[in-house]
Coordinates of C-alpha atoms in Angstrom, one line a residue:
M66 CA 16.0 11.8 1.0
S67 CA 15.5 14.0 3.8
D68 CA 15.7 12.4 7.7
A69 CA 11.8 13.7 8.3
V70 CA 10.8 11.7 5.1
R71 CA 13.0 8.6 5.4
E72 CA 11.9 8.7 9.1
T73 CA 7.8 8.8 8.7
L74 CA 8.2 5.8 5.8
D75 CA 10.0 3.9 8.2
R76 CA 7.6 4.7 10.9
Y77 CA 4.7 4.0 8.2
Y78 CA 6.5 0.5 7.0
A79 CA 6.4 -0.6 10.7
A80 CA 3.7 0.4 11.2
L81 CA 1.6 -1.6 8.5
K82 CA 4.0 -4.5 9.1
A83 CA 3.2 -4.8 12.7
G84 CA -0.4 -4.0 12.4
D85 CA 0.0 -1.5 15.0
S86 CA -3.0 1.3 14.7
Q87 CA -1.9 3.8 17.0
A88 CA 1.3 4.0 15.1
L89 CA -0.3 4.1 11.7
R90 CA -2.6 7.0 13.0
G91 CA 0.6 9.2 14.1
V92 CA 2.2 8.8 10.8
V93 CA -0.7 9.4 8.3
S94 CA -3.2 12.4 8.0
D95 CA -7.1 11.6 9.5
D96 CA -8.2 12.6 5.9
I97 CA -6.0 10.1 3.8
E98 CA -6.9 9.7 0.9
V99 CA -6.0 5.7 -0.8
H100 CA -5.9 5.7 -4.7
Y101 CA -5.6 1.8 -5.9
P102 CA -6.3 1.8 -9.7
A103 CA -7.8 -1.8 -10.9
P104 CA -10.2 -3.2 -13.4
D105 CA -13.4 -3.1 -11.9
G106 CA -14.3 -5.8 -9.9
L107 CA -10.5 -7.5 -10.2
L108 CA -9.1 -6.8 -6.8
P109 CA -11.9 -6.7 -3.5
W110 CA -9.8 -3.1 -1.9
A111 CA -9.2 -1.3 -5.7
G112 CA -10.7 2.1 -5.6
D113 CA -10.9 5.1 -3.5
W114 CA -10.9 5.0 -0.1
I115 CA -10.8 8.6 2.0
G116 CA -10.5 8.8 5.8
F117 CA -8.4 7.0 8.5
E118 CA -11.1 4.6 9.4
R119 CA -11.8 3.9 5.3
F120 CA -7.7 3.3 4.9
E121 CA -8.1 0.9 7.7
T122 CA -11.1 -1.5 5.8
F123 CA -8.4 -0.8 3.0
L124 CA -5.6 -2.5 4.6
A125 CA -7.9 -4.8 6.4
T126 CA -9.3 -6.1 3.2
V127 CA -6.0 -6.5 1.5
G128 CA -5.2 -8.5 4.5
D129 CA -8.4 -10.8 4.0
H130 CA -6.7 -11.8 1.3
L131 CA -3.8 -11.6 0.5
V132 CA -0.5 -12.3 3.1
I133 CA 3.0 -10.6 2.5
D134 CA 5.8 -12.9 2.4
A135 CA 8.4 -10.4 1.1
V136 CA 9.2 -7.2 -0.2
E137 CA 12.3 -5.3 -0.8
P138 CA 12.8 -1.8 -1.8
L139 CA 14.4 -0.9 -5.2
A140 CA 14.3 2.4 -5.3
I141 CA 12.8 5.6 -3.6
H142 CA 12.7 9.1 -5.4
V143 CA 11.5 12.1 -3.5
A144 CA 10.4 15.3 -5.1
G145 CA 8.9 17.5 -2.9
D146 CA 5.9 16.5 -0.4
T147 CA 6.1 13.0 -3.2
V148 CA 7.5 10.3 -2.3
I149 CA 8.1 7.5 -5.0
T150 CA 8.7 3.7 -3.6
V151 CA 9.7 0.9 -6.2
L152 CA 9.1 -2.5 -4.4
K153 CA 9.5 -6.1 -5.4
G154 CA 7.3 -8.7 -2.9
E155 CA 5.8 -11.8 -3.0
W156 CA 2.5 -12.5 -2.1
T157 CA 0.3 -15.7 -0.9
V158 CA -3.2 -15.9 -1.4
K159 CA -5.0 -17.0 1.5
A160 CA -8.3 -18.5 -0.1
N161 CA -5.8 -20.8 -2.5
G162 CA -2.1 -20.9 -1.2
R163 CA -1.4 -19.3 -5.1
K164 CA 2.2 -17.1 -5.0
V165 CA 2.0 -13.4 -6.4
H166 CA 5.4 -12.0 -7.4
T167 CA 5.0 -8.5 -8.8
E168 CA 6.7 -4.6 -8.6
T169 CA 4.3 -2.3 -7.5
V170 CA 4.9 1.5 -7.0
N171 CA 3.6 3.7 -4.0
M172 CA 3.3 7.1 -4.1
F173 CA 2.7 9.1 -1.1
T174 CA 2.1 12.8 -0.9
L175 CA 3.4 14.3 2.4
R176 CA 1.5 16.9 4.2
D177 CA 2.8 17.8 7.5
G178 CA 4.7 15.3 8.3
K179 CA 2.1 12.8 7.9
I180 CA 1.0 10.9 4.8
A181 CA -2.2 12.4 3.2
R182 CA -2.2 10.4 0.1
Y183 CA -1.5 6.9 -0.9
Q184 CA -1.6 5.5 -4.7
V185 CA -0.6 2.2 -5.3
Y186 CA 0.2 1.0 -8.3
S187 CA 0.6 -2.9 -9.0
D188 CA 1.0 -5.2 -11.5
T189 CA -2.8 -6.1 -11.5
A190 CA -2.9 -8.8 -14.3
A191 CA -1.0 -10.8 -11.7
L192 CA -2.8 -10.0 -8.7
G193 CA -6.0 -11.2 -10.2
L194 CA -4.6 -14.2 -11.7
G195 CA -3.3 -14.9 -8.2
L196 CA -7.4 -14.6 -7.1
G197 CA -8.7 -16.5 -9.1
K198 CA -10.2 -13.6 -11.1
L199 CA -8.4 -14.3 -14.8
A200 CA -7.0 -17.6 -16.6
A201 CA -3.6 -17.6 -17.5

């Protein structure tokens, strides 16, 4: 992975962790597209979010429901302007205190040194169980 790609991802994850909107604006394009697929109505943050303001709304929606307890990168793959990260994480559902353990794939498309598209593929069933939207 190039140093520029590593720096972009490091800045992105650091800004997310800090909740620093200004730093995020420096690493995410103004017209960012977020794609988070899930069955209709299962996850409040699922769907397509386009533009920086909608990206911030996406992050706030996730933050309204989950606390990030731990995230561990398992693998990073780079192919041209696409970066794929595989993460193992633990989240706590704010409404009920349930723990959710999943692996998640983040796919980033970079343009001009910024993140232009962010796709998330996670274990939606595990998240749905944690949120109490699915029965075990």
